[in-house]
PDB file of C-alpha atoms in Angstrom:
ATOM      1  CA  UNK A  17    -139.665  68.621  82.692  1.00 78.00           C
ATOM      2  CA  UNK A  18    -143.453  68.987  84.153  1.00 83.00           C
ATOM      3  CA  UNK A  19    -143.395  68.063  87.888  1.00 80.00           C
ATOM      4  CA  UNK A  20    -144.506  63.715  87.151  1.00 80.00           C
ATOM      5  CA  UNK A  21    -146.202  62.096  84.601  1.00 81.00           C
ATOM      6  CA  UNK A  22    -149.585  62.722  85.967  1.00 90.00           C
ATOM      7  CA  UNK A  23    -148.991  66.501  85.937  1.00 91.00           C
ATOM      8  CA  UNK A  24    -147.461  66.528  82.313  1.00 92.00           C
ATOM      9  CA  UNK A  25    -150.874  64.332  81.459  1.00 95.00           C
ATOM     10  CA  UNK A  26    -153.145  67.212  83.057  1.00 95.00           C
ATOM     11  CA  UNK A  27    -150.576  69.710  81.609  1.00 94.00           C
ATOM     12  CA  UNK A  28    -151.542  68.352  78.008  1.00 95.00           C
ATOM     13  CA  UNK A  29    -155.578  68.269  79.031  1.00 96.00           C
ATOM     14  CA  UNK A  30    -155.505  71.714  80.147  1.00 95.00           C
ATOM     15  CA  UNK A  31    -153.217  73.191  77.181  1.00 95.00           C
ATOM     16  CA  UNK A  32    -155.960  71.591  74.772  1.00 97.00           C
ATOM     17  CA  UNK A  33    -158.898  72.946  76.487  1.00 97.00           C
ATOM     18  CA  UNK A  34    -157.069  76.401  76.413  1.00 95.00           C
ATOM     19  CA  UNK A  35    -156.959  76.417  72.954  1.00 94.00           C
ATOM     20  CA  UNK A  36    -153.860  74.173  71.853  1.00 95.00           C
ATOM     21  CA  UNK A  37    -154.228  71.876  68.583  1.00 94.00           C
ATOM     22  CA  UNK A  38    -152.171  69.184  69.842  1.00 95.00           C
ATOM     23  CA  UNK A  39    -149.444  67.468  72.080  1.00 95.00           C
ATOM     24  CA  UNK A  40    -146.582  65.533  72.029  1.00 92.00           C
ATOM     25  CA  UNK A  41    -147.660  63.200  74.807  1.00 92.00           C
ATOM     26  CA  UNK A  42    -148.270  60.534  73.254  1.00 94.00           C
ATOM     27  CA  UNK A  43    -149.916  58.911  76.394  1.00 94.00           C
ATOM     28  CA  UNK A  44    -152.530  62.233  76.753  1.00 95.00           C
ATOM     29  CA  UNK A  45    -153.261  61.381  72.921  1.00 96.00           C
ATOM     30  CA  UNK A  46    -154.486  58.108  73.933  1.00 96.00           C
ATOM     31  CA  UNK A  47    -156.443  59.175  77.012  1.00 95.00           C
ATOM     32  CA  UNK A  48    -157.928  62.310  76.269  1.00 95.00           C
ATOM     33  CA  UNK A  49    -158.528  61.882  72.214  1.00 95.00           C
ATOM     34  CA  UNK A  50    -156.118  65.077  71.555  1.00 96.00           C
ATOM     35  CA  UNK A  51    -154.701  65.201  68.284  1.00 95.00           C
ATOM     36  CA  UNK A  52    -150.681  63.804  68.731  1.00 94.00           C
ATOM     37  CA  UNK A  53    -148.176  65.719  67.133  1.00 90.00           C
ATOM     38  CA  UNK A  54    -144.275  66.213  67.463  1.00 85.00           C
ATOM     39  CA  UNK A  55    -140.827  66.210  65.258  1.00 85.00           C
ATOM     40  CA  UNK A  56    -137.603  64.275  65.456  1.00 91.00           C
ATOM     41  CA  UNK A  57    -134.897  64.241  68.636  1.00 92.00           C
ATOM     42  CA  UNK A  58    -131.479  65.563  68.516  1.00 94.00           C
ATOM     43  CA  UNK A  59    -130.862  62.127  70.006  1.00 94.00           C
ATOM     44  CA  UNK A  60    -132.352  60.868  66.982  1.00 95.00           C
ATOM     45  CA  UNK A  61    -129.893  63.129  64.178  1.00 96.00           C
ATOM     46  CA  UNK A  62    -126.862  62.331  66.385  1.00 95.00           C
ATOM     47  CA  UNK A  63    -127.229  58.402  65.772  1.00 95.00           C
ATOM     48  CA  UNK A  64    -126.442  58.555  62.154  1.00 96.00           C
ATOM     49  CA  UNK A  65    -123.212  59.084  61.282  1.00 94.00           C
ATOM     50  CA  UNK A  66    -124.708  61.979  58.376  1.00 95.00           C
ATOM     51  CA  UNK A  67    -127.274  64.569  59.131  1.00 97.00           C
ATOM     52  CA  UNK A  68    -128.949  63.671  55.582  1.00 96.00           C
ATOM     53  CA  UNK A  69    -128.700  60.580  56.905  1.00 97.00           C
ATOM     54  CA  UNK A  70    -131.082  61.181  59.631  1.00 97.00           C
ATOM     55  CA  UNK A  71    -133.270  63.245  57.771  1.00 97.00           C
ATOM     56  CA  UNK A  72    -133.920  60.027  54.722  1.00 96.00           C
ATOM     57  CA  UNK A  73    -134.410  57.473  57.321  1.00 96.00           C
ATOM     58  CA  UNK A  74    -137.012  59.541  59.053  1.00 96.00           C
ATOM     59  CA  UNK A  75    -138.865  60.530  55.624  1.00 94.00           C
ATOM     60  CA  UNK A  76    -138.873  57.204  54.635  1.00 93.00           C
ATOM     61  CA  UNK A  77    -140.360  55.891  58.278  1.00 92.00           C
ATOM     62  CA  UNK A  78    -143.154  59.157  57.838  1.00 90.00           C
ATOM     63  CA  UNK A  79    -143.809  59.959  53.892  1.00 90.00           C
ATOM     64  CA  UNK A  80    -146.632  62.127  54.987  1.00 87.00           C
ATOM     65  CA  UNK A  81    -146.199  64.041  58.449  1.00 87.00           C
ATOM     66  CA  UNK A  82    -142.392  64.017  58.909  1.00 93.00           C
ATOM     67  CA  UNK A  83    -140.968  67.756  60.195  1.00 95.00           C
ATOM     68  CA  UNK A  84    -137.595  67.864  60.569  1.00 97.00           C
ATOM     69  CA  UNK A  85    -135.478  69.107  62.986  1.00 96.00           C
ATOM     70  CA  UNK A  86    -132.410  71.312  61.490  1.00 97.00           C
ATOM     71  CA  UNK A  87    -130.458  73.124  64.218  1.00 96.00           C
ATOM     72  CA  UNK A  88    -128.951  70.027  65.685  1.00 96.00           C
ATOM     73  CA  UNK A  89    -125.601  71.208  63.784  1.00 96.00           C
ATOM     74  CA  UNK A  90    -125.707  73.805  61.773  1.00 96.00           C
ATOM     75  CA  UNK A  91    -129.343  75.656  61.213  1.00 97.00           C
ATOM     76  CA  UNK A  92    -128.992  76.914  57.509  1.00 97.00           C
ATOM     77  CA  UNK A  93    -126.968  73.758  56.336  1.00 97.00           C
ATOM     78  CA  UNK A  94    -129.885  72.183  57.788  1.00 97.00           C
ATOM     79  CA  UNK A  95    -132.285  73.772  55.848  1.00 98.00           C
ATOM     80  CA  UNK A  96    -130.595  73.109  52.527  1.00 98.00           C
ATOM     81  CA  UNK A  97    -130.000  69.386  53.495  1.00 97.00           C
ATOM     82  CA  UNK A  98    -133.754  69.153  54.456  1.00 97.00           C
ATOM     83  CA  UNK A  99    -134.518  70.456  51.029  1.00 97.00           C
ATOM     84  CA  UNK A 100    -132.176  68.198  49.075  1.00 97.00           C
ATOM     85  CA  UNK A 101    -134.040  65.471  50.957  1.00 96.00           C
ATOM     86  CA  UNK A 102    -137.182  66.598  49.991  1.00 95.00           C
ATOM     87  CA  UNK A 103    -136.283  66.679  46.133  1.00 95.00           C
ATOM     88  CA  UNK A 104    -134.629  63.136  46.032  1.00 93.00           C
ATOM     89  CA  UNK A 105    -137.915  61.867  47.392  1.00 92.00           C
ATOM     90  CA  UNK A 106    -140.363  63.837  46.029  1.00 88.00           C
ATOM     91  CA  UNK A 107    -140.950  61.262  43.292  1.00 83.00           C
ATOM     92  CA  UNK A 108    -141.704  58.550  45.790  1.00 87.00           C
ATOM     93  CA  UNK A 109    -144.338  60.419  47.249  1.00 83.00           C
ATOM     94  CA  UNK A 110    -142.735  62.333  50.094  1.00 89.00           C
ATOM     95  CA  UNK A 111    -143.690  65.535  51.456  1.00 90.00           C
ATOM     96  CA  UNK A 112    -142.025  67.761  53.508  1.00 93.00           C
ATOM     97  CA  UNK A 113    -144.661  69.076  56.039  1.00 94.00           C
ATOM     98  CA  UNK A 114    -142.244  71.061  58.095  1.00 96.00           C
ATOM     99  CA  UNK A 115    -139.298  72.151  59.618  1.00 97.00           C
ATOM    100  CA  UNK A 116    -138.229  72.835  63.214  1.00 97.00           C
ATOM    101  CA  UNK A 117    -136.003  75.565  64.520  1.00 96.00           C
ATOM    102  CA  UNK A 118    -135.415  74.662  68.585  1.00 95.00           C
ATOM    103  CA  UNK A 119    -132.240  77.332  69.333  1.00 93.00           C
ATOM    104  CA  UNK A 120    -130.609  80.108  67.910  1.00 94.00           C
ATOM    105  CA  UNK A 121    -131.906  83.509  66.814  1.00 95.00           C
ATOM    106  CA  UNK A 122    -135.036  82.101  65.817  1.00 96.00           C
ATOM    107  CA  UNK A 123    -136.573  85.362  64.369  1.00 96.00           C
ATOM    108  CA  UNK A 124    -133.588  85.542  61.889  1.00 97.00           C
ATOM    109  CA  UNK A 125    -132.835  82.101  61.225  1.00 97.00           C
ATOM    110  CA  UNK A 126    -136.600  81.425  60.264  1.00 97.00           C
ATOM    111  CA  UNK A 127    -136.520  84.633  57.536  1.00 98.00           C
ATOM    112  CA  UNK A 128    -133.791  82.299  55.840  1.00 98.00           C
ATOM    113  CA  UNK A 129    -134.899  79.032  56.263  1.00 98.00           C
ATOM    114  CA  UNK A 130    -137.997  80.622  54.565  1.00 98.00           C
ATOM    115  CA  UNK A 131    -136.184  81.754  51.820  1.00 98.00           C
ATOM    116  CA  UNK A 132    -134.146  78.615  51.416  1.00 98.00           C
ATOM    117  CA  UNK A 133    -137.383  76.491  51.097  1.00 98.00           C
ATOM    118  CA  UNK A 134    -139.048  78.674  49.049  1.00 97.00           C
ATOM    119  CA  UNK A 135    -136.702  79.054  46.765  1.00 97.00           C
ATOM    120  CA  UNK A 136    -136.473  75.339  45.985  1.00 96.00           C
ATOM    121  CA  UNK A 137    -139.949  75.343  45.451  1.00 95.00           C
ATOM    122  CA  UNK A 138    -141.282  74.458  48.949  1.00 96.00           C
ATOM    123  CA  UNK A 139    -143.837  77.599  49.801  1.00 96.00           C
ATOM    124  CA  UNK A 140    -146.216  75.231  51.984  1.00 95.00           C
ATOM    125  CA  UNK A 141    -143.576  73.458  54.407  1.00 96.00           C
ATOM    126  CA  UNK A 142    -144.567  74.922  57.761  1.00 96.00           C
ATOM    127  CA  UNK A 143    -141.769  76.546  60.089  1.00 98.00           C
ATOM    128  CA  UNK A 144    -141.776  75.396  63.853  1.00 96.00           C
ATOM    129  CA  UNK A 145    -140.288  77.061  66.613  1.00 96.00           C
ATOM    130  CA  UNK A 146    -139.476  75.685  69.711  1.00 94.00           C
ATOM    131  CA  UNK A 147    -136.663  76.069  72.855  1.00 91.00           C
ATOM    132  CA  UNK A 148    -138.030  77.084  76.278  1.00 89.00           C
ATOM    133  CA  UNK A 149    -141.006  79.490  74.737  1.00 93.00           C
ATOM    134  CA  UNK A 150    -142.957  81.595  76.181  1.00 92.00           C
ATOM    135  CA  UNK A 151    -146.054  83.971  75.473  1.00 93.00           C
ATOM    136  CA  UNK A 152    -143.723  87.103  75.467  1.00 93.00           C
ATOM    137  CA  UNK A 153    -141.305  85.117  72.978  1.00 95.00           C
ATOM    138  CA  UNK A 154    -143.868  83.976  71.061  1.00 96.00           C
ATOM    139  CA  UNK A 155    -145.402  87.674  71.100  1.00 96.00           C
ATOM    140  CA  UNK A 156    -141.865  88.907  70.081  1.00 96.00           C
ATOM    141  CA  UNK A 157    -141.486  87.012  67.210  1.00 97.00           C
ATOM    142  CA  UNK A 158    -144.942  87.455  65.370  1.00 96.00           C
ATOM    143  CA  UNK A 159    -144.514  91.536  66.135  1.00 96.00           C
ATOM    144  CA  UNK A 160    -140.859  90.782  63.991  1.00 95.00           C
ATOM    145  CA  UNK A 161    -142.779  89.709  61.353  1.00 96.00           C
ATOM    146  CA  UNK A 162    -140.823  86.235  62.085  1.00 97.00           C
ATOM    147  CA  UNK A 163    -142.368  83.731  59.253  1.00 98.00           C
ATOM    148  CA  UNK A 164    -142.898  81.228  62.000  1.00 97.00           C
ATOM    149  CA  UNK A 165    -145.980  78.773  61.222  1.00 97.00           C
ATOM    150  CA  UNK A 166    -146.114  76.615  64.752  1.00 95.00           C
ATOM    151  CA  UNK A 167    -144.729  77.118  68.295  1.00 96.00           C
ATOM    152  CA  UNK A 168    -144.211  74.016  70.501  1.00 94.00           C
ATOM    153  CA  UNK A 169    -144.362  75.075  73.848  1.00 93.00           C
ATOM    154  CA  UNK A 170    -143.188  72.883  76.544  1.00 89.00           C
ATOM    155  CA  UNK A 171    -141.055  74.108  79.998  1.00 88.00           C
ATOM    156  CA  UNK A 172    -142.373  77.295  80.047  1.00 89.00           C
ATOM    157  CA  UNK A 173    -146.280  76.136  80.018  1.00 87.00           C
ATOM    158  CA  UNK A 174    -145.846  72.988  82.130  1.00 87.00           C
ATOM    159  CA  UNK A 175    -143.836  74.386  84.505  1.00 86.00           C
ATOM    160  CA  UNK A 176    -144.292  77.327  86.946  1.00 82.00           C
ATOM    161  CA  UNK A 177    -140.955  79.539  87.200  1.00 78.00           C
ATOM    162  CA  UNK A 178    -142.422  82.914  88.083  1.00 78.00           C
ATOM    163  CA  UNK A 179    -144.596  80.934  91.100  1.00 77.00           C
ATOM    164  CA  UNK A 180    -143.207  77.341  91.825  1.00 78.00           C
ATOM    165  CA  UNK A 181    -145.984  76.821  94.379  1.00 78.00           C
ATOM    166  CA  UNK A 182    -149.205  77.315  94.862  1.00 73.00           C
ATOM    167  CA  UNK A 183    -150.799  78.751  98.106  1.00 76.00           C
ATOM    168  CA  UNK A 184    -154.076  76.765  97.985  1.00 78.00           C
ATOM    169  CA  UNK A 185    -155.209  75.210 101.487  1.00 81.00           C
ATOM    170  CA  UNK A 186    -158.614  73.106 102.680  1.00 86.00           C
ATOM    171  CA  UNK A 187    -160.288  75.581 104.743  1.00 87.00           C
ATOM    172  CA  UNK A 188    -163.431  74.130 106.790  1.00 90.00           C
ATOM    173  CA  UNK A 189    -166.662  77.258 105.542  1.00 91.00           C
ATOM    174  CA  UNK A 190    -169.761  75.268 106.828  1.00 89.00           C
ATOM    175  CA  UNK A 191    -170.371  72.515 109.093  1.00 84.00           C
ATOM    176  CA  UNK A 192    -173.815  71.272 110.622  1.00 80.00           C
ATOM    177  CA  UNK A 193    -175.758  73.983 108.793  1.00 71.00           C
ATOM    178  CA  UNK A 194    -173.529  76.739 110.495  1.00 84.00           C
ATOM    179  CA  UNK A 195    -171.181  79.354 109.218  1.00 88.00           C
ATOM    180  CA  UNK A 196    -167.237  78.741 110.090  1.00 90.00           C
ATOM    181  CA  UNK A 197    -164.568  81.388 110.024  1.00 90.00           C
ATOM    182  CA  UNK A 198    -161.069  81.336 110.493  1.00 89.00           C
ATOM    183  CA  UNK A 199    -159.942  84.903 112.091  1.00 87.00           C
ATOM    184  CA  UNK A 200    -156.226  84.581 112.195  1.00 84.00           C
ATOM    185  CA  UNK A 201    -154.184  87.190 111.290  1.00 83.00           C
ATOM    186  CA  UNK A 202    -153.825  87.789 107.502  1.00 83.00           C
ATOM    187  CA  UNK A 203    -155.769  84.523 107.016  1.00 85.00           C
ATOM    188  CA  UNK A 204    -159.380  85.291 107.776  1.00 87.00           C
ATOM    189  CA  UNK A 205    -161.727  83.089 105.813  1.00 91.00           C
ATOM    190  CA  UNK A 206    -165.390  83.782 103.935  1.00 94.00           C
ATOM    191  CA  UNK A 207    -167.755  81.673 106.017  1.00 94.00           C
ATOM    192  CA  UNK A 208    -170.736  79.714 104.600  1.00 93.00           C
ATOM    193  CA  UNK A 209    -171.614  78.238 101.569  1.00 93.00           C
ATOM    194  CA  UNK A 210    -170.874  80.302  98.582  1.00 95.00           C
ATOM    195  CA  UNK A 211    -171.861  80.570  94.944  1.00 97.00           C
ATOM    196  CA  UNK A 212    -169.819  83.134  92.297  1.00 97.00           C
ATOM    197  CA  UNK A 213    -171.728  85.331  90.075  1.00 98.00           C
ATOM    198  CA  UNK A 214    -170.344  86.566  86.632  1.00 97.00           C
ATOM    199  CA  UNK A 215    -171.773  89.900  85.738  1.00 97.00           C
ATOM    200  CA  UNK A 216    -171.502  90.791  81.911  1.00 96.00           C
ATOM    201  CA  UNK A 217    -171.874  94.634  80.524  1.00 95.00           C
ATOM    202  CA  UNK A 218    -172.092  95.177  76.633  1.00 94.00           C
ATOM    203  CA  UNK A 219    -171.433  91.430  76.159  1.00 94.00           C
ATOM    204  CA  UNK A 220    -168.189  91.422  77.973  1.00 96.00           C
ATOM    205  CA  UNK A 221    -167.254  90.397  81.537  1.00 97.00           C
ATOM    206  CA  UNK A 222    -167.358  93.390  83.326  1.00 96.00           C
ATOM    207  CA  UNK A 223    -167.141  91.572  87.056  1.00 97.00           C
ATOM    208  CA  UNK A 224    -167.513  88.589  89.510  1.00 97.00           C
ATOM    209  CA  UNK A 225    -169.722  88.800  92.805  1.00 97.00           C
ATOM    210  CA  UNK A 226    -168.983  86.508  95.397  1.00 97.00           C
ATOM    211  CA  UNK A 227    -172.563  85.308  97.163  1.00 96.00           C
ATOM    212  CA  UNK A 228    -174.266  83.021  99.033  1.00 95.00           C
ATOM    213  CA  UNK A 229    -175.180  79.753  97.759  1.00 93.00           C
ATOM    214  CA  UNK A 230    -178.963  80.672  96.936  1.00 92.00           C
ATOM    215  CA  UNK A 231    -179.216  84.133  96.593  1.00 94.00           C
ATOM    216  CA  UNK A 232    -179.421  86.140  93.193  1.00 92.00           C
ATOM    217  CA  UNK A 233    -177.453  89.286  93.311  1.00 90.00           C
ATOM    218  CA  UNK A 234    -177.136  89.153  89.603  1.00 91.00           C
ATOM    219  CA  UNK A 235    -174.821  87.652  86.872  1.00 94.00           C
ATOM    220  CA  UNK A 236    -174.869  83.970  86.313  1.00 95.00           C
ATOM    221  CA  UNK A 237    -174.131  81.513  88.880  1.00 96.00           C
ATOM    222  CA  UNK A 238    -170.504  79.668  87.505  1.00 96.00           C
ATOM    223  CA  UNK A 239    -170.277  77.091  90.414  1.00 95.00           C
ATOM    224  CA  UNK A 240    -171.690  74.115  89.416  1.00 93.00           C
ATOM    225  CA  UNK A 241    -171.707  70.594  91.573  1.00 93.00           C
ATOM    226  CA  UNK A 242    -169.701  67.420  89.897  1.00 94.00           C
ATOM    227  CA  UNK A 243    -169.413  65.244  92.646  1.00 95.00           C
ATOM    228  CA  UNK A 244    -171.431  63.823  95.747  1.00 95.00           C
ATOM    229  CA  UNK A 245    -170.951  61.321  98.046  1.00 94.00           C
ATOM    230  CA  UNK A 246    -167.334  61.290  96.030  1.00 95.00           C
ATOM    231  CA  UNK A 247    -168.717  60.222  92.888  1.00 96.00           C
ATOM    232  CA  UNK A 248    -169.271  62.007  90.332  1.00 96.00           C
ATOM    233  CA  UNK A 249    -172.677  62.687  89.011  1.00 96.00           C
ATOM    234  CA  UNK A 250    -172.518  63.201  85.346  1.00 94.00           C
ATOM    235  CA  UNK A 251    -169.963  61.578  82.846  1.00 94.00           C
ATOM    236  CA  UNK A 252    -166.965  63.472  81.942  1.00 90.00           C
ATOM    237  CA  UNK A 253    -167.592  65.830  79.084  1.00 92.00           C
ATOM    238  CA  UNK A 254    -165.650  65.300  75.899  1.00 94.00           C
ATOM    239  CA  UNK A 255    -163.060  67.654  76.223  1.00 94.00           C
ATOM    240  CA  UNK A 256    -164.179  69.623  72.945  1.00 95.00           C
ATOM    241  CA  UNK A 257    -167.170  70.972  75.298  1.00 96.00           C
ATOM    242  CA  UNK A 258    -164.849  72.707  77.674  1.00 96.00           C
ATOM    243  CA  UNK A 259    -162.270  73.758  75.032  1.00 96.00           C
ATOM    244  CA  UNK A 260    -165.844  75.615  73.081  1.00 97.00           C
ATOM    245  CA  UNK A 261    -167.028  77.012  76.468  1.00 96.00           C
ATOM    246  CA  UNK A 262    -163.204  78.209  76.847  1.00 96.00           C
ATOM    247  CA  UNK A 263    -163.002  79.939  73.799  1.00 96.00           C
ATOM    248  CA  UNK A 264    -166.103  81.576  74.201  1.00 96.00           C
ATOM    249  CA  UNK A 265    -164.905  82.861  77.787  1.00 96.00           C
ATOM    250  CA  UNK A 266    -161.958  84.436  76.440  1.00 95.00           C
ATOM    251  CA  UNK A 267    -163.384  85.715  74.015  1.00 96.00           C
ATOM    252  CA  UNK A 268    -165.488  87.712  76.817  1.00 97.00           C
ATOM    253  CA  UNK A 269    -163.009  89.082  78.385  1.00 95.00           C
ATOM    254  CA  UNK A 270    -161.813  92.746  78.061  1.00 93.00           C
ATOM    255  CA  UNK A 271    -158.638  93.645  75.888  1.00 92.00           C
ATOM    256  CA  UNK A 272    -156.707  95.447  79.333  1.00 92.00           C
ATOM    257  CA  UNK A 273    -157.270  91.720  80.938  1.00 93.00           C
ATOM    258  CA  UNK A 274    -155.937  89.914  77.581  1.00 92.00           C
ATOM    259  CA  UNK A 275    -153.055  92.143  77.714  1.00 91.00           C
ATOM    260  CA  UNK A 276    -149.342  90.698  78.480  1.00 90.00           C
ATOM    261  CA  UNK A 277    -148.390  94.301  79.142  1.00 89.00           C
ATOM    262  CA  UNK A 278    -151.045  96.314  81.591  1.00 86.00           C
ATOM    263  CA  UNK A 279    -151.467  94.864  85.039  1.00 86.00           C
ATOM    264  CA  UNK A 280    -155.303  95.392  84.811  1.00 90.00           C
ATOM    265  CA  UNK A 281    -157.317  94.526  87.525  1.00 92.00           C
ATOM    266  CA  UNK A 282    -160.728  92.389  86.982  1.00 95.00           C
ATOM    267  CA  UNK A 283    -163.260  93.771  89.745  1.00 96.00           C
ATOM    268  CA  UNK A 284    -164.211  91.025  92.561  1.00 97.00           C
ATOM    269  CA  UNK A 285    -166.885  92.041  95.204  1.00 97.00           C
ATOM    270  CA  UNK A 286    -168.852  90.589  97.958  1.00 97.00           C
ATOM    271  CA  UNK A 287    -173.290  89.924  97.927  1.00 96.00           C
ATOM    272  CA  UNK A 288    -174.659  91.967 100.484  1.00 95.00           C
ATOM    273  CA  UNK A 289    -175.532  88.870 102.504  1.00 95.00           C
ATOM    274  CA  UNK A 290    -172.000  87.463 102.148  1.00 96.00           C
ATOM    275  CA  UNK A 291    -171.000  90.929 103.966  1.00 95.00           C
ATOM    276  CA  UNK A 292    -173.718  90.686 106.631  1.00 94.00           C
ATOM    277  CA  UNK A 293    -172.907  86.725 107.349  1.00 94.00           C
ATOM    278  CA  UNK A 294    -169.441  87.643 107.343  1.00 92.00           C
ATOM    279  CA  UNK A 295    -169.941  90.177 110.397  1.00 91.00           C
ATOM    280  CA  UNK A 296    -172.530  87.668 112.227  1.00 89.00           C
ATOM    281  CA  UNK A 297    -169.591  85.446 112.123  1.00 87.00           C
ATOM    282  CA  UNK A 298    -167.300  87.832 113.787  1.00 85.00           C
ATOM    283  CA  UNK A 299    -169.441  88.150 116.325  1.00 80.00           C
ATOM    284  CA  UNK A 300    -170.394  92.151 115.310  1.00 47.00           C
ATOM    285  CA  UNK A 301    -174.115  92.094 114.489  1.00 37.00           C
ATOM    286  CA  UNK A 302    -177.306  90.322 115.305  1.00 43.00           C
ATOM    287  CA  UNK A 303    -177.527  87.025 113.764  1.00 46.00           C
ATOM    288  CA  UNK A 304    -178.462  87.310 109.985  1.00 44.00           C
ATOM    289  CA  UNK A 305    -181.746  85.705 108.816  1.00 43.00           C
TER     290      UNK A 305
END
């Protein structure tokens, strides 16, 4: 459901770098290194004539790793038939890693599947959830207490529903060593050749300045070149190296801006000598030097 194959591929990269543990592209595996996970299809269940069925031929294809799906039918029956599975093969060296719940009242439905395996003596098969997730699902379900292990996330972090475009367009800031600004209405650009400072207080982000490139109002400069002359200059970093320096960036930010709940605001402000080239631009003060 992500907008083409190349944006489901940079959909995968970016999930992983944001702190993800794996993907089900099997493609973005291969390319990026990213640890390739996934479960069975419905398609899959429906083309046995038996649910148990299904659920023997796929144990027997992956001894080790399989999770199966159980809501295709009936949830609960699909539990217990999951199990049964499970115990027929257990002497062949079969073990159930998981389960996946993809509709249904999943915070319910999860509380007895849990039950169900752990009662037959499965405490360490994992519980999945899945079906159209989001972070305030997802944040729903652990505050229920929901014994859900894994969420696969798809749609809802692939796709854009709240914003299904983005308003991002080339604007020209320097050319021949001199400022450019666009003064239309409601679209007035920042002229000249900028750098972004992040300024940290007690450890944590506290706010950005936007600068000139060159000047040090403070903070530490986060724009950094990759390309010239439209190569790049530097091999791609492994994409552990981002997915650390991600981590560590979160980890930096205040709780208000973490938040799913408070529309907290994170303080952006203009260098002193972005404000004066700004107003040489416009034509309102001597030039700036």
């Amino acid at each position: 459901r992500v907008h083409g194959v190349d944006a489901a591929m940079k959909a995968a990269r970016a999930s992983y770098i944001a702190g993800a543990t794996a993907t089900s592209n099997l493609l973005a595996g291969k390319v990026y290194g990213i640890k390739v996970t996934g479960t069975m299809a419905h398609s899959y269940v429906m083309a046995f004539d038996d649910e148990i069925e299904a659920f023997r031929a796929f144990a027997s294809d992956f001894p080790a790793r399989a999770v199966l799906l159980i809501d295709t039918f009936d949830t609960v029956e699909g539990a217990r038939r999951a199990v049964r599975v499970a115990s027929e093969l257990a002497g062949e060296g079969f073990d159930l890693l998981g389960v996946r719940l993809d509709s249904g009242d999943v915070g319910a439905l999860s509380r007895t599947v849990r039950n169900i395996l752990d009662d037959a003596g499965f405490t360490e098969c994992k519980i999945v959830a899945s079906g159209d997730l989001d972070e305030y699902r997802i944040e729903e379900l652990l505050s229920l207490g929901a014994p859900v292990d894994l969420f696969g996330v798809g749609t809802q972090l692939g796709t854009s529903g709240d914003a299904p475009s983005l308003a991002g367009v080339y604007k020209l800031v320097a050319g021949d060593s001199k400022p450019r600004i666009k003064l239309s209405t409601g679209k007035v650009t920042l002229p000249g050749v900028k750098q972004v400072f992040r300024v940290k207080k007690e450890g944590m982000y506290h706010h950005d300045v936007i600068g000139l490139e060159g000047e040090e109002p403070g903070g530490e400069p986060l724009l950094k070149p990759v390309m010239r002359g439209g190569r790049r200059i530097a091999d791609p970093e492994p994409l552990d190296v981002p997915r650390a320096r991600c981590k560590q960036a979160i980890a930096c930010l205040p709780n208000d801006l973490r938040s799913l709940h408070h529309n907290a605001e994170y303080k952006v402000v203009r260098s002193e000598q972005l404000e004066a080239l700004i107003a040489e631009a416009q034509g309102q003060v001597t030039p700036h030097t």
